[in-house]
Each structure stands twice: as C-alpha cells, then as structure tokens.
Tab-separated table of C-alpha atoms and ligand atoms in Angstrom:
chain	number	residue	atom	x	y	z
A	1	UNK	CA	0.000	0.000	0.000
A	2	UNK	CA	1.260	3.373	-0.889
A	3	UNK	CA	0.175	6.396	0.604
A	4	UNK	CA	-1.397	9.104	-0.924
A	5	UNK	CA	-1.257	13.227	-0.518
A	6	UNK	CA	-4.505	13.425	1.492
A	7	UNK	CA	-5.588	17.553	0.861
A	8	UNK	CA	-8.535	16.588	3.146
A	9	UNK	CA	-10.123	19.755	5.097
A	10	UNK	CA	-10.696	17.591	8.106
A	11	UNK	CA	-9.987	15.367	9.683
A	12	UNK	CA	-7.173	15.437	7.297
A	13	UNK	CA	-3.110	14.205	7.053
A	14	UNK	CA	-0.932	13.389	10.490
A	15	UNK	CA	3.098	13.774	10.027
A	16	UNK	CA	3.980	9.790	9.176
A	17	UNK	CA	6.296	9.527	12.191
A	18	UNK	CA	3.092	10.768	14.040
A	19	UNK	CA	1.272	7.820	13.186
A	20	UNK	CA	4.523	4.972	13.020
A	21	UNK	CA	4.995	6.219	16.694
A	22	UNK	CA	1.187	5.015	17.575
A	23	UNK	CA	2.106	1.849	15.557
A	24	UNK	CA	5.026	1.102	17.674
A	25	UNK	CA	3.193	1.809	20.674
A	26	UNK	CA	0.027	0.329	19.781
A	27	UNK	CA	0.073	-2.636	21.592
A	28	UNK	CA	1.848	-1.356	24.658
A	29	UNK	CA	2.725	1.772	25.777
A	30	UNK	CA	5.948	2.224	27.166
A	31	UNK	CA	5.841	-0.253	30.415
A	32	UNK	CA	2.349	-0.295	30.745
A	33	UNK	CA	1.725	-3.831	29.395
A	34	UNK	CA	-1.360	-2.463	27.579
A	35	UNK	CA	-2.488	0.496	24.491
A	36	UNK	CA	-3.164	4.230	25.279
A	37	UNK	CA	-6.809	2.786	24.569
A	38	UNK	CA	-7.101	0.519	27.142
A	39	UNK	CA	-5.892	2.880	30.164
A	40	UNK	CA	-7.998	3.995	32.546
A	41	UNK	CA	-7.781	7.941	32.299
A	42	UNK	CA	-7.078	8.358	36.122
A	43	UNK	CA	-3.929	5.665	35.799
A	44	UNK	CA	-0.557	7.242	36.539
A	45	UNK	CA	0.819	6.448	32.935
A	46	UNK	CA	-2.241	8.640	31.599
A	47	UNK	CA	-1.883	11.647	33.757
A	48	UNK	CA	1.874	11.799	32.762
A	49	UNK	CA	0.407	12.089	28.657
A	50	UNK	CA	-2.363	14.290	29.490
A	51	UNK	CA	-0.224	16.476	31.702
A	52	UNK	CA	2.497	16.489	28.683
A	53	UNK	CA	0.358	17.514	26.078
A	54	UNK	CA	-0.820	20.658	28.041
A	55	UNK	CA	2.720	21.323	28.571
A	56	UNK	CA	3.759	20.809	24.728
A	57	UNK	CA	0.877	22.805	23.874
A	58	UNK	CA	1.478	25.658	26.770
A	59	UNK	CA	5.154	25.620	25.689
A	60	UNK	CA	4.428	25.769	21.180
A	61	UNK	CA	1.978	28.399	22.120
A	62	UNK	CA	3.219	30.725	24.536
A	63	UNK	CA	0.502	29.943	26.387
A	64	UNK	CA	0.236	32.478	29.631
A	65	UNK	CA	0.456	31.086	32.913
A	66	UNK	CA	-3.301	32.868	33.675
A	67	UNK	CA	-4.685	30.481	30.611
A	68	UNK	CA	-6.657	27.321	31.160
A	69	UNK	CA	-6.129	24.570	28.210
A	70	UNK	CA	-9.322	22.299	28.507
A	71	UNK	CA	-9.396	19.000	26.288
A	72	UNK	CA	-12.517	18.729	25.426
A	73	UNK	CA	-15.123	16.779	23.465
A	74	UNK	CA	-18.072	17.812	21.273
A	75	UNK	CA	-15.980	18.892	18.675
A	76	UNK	CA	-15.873	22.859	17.259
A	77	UNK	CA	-19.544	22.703	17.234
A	78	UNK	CA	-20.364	22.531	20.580
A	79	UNK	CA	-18.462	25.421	21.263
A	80	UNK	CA	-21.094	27.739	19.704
A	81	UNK	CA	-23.233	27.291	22.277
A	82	UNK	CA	-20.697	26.817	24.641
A	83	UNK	CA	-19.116	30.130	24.583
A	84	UNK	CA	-22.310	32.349	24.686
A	85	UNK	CA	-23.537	30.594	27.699
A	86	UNK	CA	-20.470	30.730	29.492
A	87	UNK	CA	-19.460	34.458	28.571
A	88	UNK	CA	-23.304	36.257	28.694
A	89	UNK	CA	-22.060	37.210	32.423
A	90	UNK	CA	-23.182	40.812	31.894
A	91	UNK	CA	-25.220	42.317	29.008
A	92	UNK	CA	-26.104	39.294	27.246
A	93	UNK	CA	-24.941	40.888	23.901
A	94	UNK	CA	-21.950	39.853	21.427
A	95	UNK	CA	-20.500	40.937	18.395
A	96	UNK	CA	-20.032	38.471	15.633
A	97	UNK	CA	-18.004	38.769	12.409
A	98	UNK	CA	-20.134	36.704	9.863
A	99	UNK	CA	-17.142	35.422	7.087
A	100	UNK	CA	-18.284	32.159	6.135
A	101	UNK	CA	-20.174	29.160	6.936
A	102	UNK	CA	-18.695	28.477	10.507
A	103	UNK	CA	-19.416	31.900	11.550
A	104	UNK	CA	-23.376	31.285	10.565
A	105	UNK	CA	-23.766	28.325	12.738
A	106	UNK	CA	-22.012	29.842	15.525
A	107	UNK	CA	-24.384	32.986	15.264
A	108	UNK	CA	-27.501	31.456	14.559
A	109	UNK	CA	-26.568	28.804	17.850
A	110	UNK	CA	-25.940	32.183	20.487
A	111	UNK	CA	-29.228	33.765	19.316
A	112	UNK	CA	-30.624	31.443	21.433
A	113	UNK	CA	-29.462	32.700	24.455
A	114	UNK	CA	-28.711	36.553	23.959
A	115	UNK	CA	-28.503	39.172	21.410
A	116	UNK	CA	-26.172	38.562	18.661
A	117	UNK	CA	-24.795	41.990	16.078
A	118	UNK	CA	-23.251	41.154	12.731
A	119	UNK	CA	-20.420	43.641	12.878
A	120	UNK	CA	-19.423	43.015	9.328
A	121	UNK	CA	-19.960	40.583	6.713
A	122	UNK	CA	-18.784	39.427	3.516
A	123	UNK	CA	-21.569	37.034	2.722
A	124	UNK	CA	-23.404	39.097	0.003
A	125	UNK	CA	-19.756	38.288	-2.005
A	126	UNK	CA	-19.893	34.725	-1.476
A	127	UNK	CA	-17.219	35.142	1.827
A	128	UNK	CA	-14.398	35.696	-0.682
A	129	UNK	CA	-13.150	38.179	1.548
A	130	UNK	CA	-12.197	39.511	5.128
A	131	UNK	CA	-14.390	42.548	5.836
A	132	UNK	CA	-13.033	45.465	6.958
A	133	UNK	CA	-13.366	46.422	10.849
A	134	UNK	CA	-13.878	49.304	11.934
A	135	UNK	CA	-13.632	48.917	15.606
A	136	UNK	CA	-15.327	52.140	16.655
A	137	UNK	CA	-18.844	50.466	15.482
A	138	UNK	CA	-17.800	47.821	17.921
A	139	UNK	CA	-19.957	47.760	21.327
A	140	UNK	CA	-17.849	48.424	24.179
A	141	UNK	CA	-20.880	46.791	26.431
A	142	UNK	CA	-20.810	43.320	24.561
A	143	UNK	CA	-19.696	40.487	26.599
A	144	UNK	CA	-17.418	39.295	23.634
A	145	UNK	CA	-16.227	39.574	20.311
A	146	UNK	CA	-16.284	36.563	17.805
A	147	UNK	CA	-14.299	35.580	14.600
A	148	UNK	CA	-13.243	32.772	12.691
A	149	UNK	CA	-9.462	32.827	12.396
A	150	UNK	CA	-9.583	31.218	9.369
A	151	UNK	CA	-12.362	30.309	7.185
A	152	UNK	CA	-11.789	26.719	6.017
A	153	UNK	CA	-14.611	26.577	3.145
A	154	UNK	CA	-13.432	29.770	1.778
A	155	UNK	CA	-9.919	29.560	2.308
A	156	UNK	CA	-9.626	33.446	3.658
A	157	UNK	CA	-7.880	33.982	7.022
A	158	UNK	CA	-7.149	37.047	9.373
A	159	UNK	CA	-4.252	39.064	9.066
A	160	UNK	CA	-4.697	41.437	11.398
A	161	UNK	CA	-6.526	41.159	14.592
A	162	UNK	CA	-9.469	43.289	15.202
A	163	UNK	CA	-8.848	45.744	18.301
A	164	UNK	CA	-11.775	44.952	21.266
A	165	UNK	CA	-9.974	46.559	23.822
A	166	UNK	CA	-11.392	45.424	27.011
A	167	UNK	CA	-14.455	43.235	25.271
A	168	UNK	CA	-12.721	40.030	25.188
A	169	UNK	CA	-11.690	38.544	21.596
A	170	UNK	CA	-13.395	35.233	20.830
A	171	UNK	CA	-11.607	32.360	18.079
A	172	UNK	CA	-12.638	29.466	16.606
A	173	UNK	CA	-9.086	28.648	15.369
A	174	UNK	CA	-10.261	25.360	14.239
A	175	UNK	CA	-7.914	25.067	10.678
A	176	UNK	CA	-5.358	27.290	11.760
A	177	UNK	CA	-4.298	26.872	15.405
A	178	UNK	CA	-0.426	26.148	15.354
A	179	UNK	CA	-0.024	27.253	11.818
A	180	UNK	CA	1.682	30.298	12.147
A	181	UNK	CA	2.634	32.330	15.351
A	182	UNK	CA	-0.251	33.750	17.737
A	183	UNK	CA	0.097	36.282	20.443
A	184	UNK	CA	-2.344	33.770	23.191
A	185	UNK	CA	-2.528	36.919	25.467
A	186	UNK	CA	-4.505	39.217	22.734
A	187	UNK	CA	-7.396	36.869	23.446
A	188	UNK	CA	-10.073	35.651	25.772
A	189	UNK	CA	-10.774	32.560	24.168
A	190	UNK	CA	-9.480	30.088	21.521
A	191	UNK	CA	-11.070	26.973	20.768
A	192	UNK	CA	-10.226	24.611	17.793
A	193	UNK	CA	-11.427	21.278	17.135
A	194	UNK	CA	-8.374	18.905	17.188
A	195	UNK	CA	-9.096	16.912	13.620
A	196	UNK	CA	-7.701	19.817	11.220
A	197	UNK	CA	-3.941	20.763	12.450
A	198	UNK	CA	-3.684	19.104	15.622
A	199	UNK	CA	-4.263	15.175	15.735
A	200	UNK	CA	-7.776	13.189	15.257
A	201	UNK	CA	-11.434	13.967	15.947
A	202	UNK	CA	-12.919	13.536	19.139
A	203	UNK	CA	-10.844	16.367	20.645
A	204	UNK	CA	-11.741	20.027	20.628
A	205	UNK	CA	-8.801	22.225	22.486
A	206	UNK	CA	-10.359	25.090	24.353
A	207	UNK	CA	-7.731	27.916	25.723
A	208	UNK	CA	-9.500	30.724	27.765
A	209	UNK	CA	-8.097	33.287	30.292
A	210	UNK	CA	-8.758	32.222	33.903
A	211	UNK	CA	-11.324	35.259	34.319
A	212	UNK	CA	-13.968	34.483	32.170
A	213	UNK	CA	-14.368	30.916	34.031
A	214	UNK	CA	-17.151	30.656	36.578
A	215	UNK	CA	-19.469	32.619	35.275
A	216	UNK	CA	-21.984	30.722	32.991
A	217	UNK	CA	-25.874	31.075	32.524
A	218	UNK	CA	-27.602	29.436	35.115
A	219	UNK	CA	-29.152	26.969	31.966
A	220	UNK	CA	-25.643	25.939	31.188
A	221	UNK	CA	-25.256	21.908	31.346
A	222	UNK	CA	-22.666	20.779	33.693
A	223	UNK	CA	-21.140	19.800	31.043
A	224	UNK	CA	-20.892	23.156	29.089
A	225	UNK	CA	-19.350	24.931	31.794
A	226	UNK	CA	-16.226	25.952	31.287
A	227	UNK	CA	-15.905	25.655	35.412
A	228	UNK	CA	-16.831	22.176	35.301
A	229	UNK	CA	-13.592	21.332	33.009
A	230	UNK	CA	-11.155	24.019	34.412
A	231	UNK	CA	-11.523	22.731	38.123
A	232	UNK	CA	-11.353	19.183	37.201
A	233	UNK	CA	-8.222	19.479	34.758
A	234	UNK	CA	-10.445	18.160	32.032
A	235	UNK	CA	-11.006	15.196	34.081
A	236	UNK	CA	-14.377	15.678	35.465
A	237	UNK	CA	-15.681	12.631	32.971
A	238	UNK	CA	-13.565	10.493	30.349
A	239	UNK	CA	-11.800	12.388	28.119
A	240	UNK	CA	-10.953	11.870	24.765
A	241	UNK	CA	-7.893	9.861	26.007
A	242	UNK	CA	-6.321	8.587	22.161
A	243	UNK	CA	-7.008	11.542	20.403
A	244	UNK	CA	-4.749	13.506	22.924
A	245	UNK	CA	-2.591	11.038	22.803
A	246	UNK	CA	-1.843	11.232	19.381
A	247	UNK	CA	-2.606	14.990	20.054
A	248	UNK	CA	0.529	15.036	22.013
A	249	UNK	CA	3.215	13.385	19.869
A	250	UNK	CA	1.786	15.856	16.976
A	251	UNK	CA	2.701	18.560	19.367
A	252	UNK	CA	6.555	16.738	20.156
A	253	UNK	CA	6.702	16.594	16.251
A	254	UNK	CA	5.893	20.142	16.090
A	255	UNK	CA	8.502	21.158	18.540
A	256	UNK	CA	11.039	18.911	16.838
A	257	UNK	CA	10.108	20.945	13.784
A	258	UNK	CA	11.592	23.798	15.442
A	259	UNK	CA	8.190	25.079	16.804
A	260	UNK	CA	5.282	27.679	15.974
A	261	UNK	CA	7.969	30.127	14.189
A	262	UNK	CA	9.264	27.440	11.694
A	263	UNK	CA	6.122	26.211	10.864
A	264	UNK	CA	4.828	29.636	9.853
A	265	UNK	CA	7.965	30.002	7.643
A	266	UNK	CA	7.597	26.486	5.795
A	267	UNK	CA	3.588	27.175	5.749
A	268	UNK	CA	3.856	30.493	4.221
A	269	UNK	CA	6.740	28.763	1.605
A	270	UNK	CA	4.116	26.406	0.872
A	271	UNK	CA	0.949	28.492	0.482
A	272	UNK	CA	3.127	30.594	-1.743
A	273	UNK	CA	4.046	27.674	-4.172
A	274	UNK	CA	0.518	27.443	-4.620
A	275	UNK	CA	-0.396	30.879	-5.014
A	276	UNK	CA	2.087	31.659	-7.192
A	277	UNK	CA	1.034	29.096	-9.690
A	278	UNK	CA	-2.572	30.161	-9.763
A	279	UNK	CA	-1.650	33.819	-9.955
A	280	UNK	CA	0.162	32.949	-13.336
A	281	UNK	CA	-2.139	30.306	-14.747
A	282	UNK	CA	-4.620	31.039	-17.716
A	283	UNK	CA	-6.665	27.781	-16.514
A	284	UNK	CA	-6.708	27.828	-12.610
A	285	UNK	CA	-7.813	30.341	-11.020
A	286	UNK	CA	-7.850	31.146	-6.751
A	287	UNK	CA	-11.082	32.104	-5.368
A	288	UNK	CA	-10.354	33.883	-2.432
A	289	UNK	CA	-9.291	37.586	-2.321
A	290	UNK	CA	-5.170	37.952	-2.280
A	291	UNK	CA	-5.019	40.152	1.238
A	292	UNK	CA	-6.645	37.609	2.868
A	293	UNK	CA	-5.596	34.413	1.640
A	294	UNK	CA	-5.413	31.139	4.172
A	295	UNK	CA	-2.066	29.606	4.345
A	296	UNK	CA	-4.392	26.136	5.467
A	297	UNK	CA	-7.092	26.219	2.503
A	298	UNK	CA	-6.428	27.166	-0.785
A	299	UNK	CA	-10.034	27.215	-3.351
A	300	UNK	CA	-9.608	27.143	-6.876
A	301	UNK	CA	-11.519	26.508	-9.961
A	302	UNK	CA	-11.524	25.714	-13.155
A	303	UNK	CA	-13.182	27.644	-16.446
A	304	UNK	CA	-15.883	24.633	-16.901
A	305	UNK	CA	-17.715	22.195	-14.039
A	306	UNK	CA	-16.164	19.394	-16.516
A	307	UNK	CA	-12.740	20.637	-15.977
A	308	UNK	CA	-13.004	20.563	-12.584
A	309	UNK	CA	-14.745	16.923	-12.516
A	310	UNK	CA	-12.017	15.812	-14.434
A	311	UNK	CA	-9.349	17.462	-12.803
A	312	UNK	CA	-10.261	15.853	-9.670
A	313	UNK	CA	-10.656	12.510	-11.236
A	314	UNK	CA	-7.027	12.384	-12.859
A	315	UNK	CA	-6.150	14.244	-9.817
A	316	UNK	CA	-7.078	10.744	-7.739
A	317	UNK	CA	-5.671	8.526	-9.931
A	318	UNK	CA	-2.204	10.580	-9.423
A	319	UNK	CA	-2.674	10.112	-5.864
A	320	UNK	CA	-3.309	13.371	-5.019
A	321	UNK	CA	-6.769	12.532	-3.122
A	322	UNK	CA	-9.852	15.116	-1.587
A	323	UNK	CA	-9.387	17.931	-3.471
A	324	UNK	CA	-13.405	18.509	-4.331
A	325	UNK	CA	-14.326	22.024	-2.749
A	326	UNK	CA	-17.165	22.431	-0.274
A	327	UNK	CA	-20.253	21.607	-1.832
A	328	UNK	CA	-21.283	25.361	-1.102
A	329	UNK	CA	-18.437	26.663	-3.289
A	330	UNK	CA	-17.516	23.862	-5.811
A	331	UNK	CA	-14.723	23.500	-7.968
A	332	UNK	CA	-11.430	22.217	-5.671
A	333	UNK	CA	-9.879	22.762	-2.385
A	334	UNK	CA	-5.936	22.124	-1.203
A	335	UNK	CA	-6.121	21.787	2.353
A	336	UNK	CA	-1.965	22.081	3.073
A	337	UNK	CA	-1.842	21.704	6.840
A	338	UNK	CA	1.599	21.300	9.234
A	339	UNK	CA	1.677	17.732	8.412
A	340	UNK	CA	1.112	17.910	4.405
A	341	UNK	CA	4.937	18.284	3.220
A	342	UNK	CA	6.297	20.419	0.909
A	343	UNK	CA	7.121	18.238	-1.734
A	344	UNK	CA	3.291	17.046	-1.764
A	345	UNK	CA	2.559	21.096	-2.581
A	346	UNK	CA	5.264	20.746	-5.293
A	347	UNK	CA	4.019	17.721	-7.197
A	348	UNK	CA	0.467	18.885	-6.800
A	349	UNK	CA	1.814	22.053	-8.842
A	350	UNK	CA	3.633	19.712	-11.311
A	351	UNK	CA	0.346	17.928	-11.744
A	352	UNK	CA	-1.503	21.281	-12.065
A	353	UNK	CA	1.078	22.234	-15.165
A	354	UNK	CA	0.556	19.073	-16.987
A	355	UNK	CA	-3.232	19.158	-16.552
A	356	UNK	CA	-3.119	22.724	-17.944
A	357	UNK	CA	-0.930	22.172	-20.639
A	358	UNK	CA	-3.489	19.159	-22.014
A	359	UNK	CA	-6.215	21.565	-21.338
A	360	UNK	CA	-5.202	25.061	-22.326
A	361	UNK	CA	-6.778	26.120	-25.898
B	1	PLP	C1	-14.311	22.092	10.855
B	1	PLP	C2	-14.654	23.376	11.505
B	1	PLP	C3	-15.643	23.460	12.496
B	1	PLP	C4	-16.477	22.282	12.922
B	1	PLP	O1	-15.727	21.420	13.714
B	1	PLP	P1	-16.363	20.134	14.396
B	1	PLP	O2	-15.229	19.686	15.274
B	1	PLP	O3	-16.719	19.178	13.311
B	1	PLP	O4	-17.545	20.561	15.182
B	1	PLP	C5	-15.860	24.688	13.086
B	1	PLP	N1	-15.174	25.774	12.729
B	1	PLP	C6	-14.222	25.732	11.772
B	1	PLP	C7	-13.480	26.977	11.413
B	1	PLP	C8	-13.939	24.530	11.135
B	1	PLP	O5	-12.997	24.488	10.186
C-alpha cells in the first residue's frame, strides 16, 4: 500500500512519524503492558500524557500562565453554544463577524441565548473576503467579540486582529491553530477542534483566560461549563484519552520541527508555491481575495464544471486525493496543513502544469 497526498479539510493528514509512533506503541505503551486505549484515564501512565500535552501545547503556544487549556469533546460545534452561555455574564450581547459558513452556525446557535450583532460581513460576495473592521462600530458593552481565524470553506484567514480593547476577543481557530505564530494573550478565548492541524477527531482544544471561568448562565449543562472542566483538569468525565494522545506526539513533532515560528515560515513557503502558480495560470484560477488568503485552505476553480470533474478525477488517480471544494463553493480545495509536506505542494503544482498544458486552448 502506498500512501497518498490526502488535501482533506478535516480530519485530514498526520506527520507519518506521528502515526509509526502510535504503531510502535500500539500494543503497549511504554511499560504499561497495555495500548493508550485501554488505560484507565485516572492511571498514573495517563496523567503523565495528558499532563504532557498541556505542557507541549502551553510551551508551542506561549501559552500564559493565567490560561486554562481544557481537552474537550463535542468537537468545534459545541463550542457555539458553549461560549455564549459561558461568557453572557453581563449584558447578554456579542458581536459576531459573519465570514463564512462556521461563523453562521455559531451565530444562529448564540441567538438562542442573547442578542447577537453582525459587525461586518462578507456574505453578500460569497465570503471571498475579510471585511473590513472598523472597531469604533464595535460595542464596548458586549460580553465578547467573535471571529473565525480562518475560514476553512473559503480559504480566507485574518491578518490582522481586530482591536476589542477590554471586550474580550473570541476564536474558533479550528484550521489554523499552530499554523503560524499567535500572540495567546490578545485573546479571551481560543477553541479549535483537534481533527484539522492538531491530531484526530474527538478532541476540541479550548484555551480561555482564567477570568472568564465561573461565570456561565444558570441553563448551562454541567457539562458546558467551562468551570466544570477548568476545576477538574479536564477530568471531570472520560476524556478523549487517544485523540490527545496522538494529540501530544503531533505537538513533540511540532517542537522537533523547530516550533510555531518554523512552521509559519515552511507554511507560508508552501501556500506561496501554490499561489504563485494560480496567480500565473490562464486555466486555474484562486477564489479567495489575495489580502486575505489562508495559508491552510487554498479554493480554486476551473473555467468549466467538466474541468473541474475531471481534474479531480485524474487528480485521484495521481494520488493526489480530496481535493473537491465544499459543496457550497464547488470546484477544488488544497487543504496544506503542518503535516502535508512540501514536496506534496510541489508535485500537486507539477500535476496542475501538466493538466493545464493538455487543457489550455
Ligand atoms: C471544521 C470546523 C468546524 C467544525 O468542527 P467540528 O469539530 O466538526 O464541530 C468549526 N469551525 C471551523 C473553522 C472549522 O474548520
């Protein structure tokens, strides 16, 4: 069996000596006698990997000291609810940035417990863009602000932050968390669900500063409350104890990398491979607008629906697999995450060439 470039959006490629690691370990772990799986999650061999993988992450991340990382489960999704019931602790208002599809959910899931303001939007151009901010139309009295770092359907992605001042800044960083270097302090939460840049599904990473815990809606599930999580170092039921596993040898592999910075460097050396080759084709073309590109998710399209049908068929047979586009936006999608390596961007571009060449009138 030979493996294939896997462009999946999510849950998408690991780094190979990521997943030969688990092999070697599969059976038994270290001197346990038994598989990550089988551990009970209070056992002393699991505390020591649970406790490491906060510390990896704390240490990649800059994480400050009055930060809580929760490992959590209910993927991304659950933290649209999550968030507005734990942070309506004063006005019950927030301001949401609406730039894609993730944004929608997450505002049309806090309506139900508060009042929601679309700041800005790019819908009406098909979220091909990052609006522009303008932060004095933001509300000084909301209890938060809300973006999507990085819009994975759309491939746009934040390049500056927006200035909330004291209205704490909201994240889901769900496809770009640990791509390229973020200052942890400038916000009040991050969350990202673990299956795009970070290790399998079933996790969902939640970073949020110590102040905003303990003060939920008095509807909020025990199990929605931040509280609940924080106080019990994400222990309070069974966690999801293999997917931080794995989780936490992504993390070592990341640090082995040379960390946050280097990643950035070889992910914006990567994106730009990509880039540069649509910017100069007469065939391809990128979808997204150039200011705010995503170094993760990279749209394109072809001039014809048969073009890009075919394209993606010769595409699999290269071994160059899920590169269909959202079904909301169509054509392809080259999801390029930590773990996809550069030579897989390279040969995708070679492949690109040829397919234009045959094409091209
Ligand atoms: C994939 C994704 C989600 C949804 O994540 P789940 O873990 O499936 O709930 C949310 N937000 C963004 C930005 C995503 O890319």
């Amino acid at each position: 069996m030979k493996r294939v470039y896997n462009f999946s959006a999510g849950p998408s490629v690991l780094p190979e000596s990521v997943l030969k690691e688990a092999q070697k370990e599969m059976l038994c772990y270290q001197d346990s006698g038994m598989s990550v799986m089988e551990m009970s999650h209070r056992s002393e061999a699991y505390g020591k990997i649970i406790q490491e993988a906060e510390q990896l992450l704390r240490e990649l991340m800059n994480i400050p000291s009055n930060y809580k990382v929760l490992f959590l489960q209910g993927g991304a999704s659950s933290q649209f609810a999550m968030v507005p019931l734990n942070l309506f602790r004063k006005n019950k208002k927030a301001d949401y940035v609406n730039t894609g599809v993730w944004s929608k959910k997450a505002i049309k899931e806090a309506k139900r417990y508060g009042n929601i303001r679309i700041v800005a939007s790019s819908e009406e151009e098909g979220f091909n863009h990052i609006p522009e901010l303008d932060s004095t139309k933001f509300d000084p009295d909301a209890d938060y602000f809300y973006i999507v770092s990085n819009n994975t359907i759309y491939g746009t992605r934040y390049t500056d932050l927006p200035d909330t001042g004291e209205v704490p800044l909201v994240a889901d960083m769900s496809s770009n968390i640990l791509s390229e270097v973020c200052d942890v302090s400038k916000f009040g939460i991050i969350f990202a669900g673990a299956q795009k840049n970070m290790g399998p599904a079933g996790l969902t990473v939640v970073i949020i500063r110590e102040d905003l815990i303990g003060h939920a809606m008095d509807i909020t599930p025990t199990m929605f409350n931040y509280k609940t999580h924080a106080d019990a170092n994400s222990m309070f039921n069974t966690p999801p104890t293999y997917s931080i596993y794995i989780a936490k040898l992504v993390f070592s592999w990341l640090k082995e990398q040379g960390g946050i910075l280097a990643m950035e460097k070889r992910n914006k050396e990567k994106a730009k491979i990509l880039y540069d080759y649509l910017d100069q084709s007469t065939l391809f073309k990128g979808t997204a607008a150039k200011k705010d590109r995503s170094l993760m998710n990279i749209p394109f399209v072809l001039p014809t629906e048969e073009l890009n049908k075919a394209f993606i068929q010769e595409a699999i047979q290269q071994g160059f697999v899920n590169l269909k586009g959202h079904r909301s936006v169509g054509g392809m999608r080259a999801s390029i995450y930590n773990a996809m390596p550069t030579e897989g961007v390279i040969k995708l571009v070679t492949f690109m060439k040829e397919f234009e060449e045959k094409h091209a009138k």
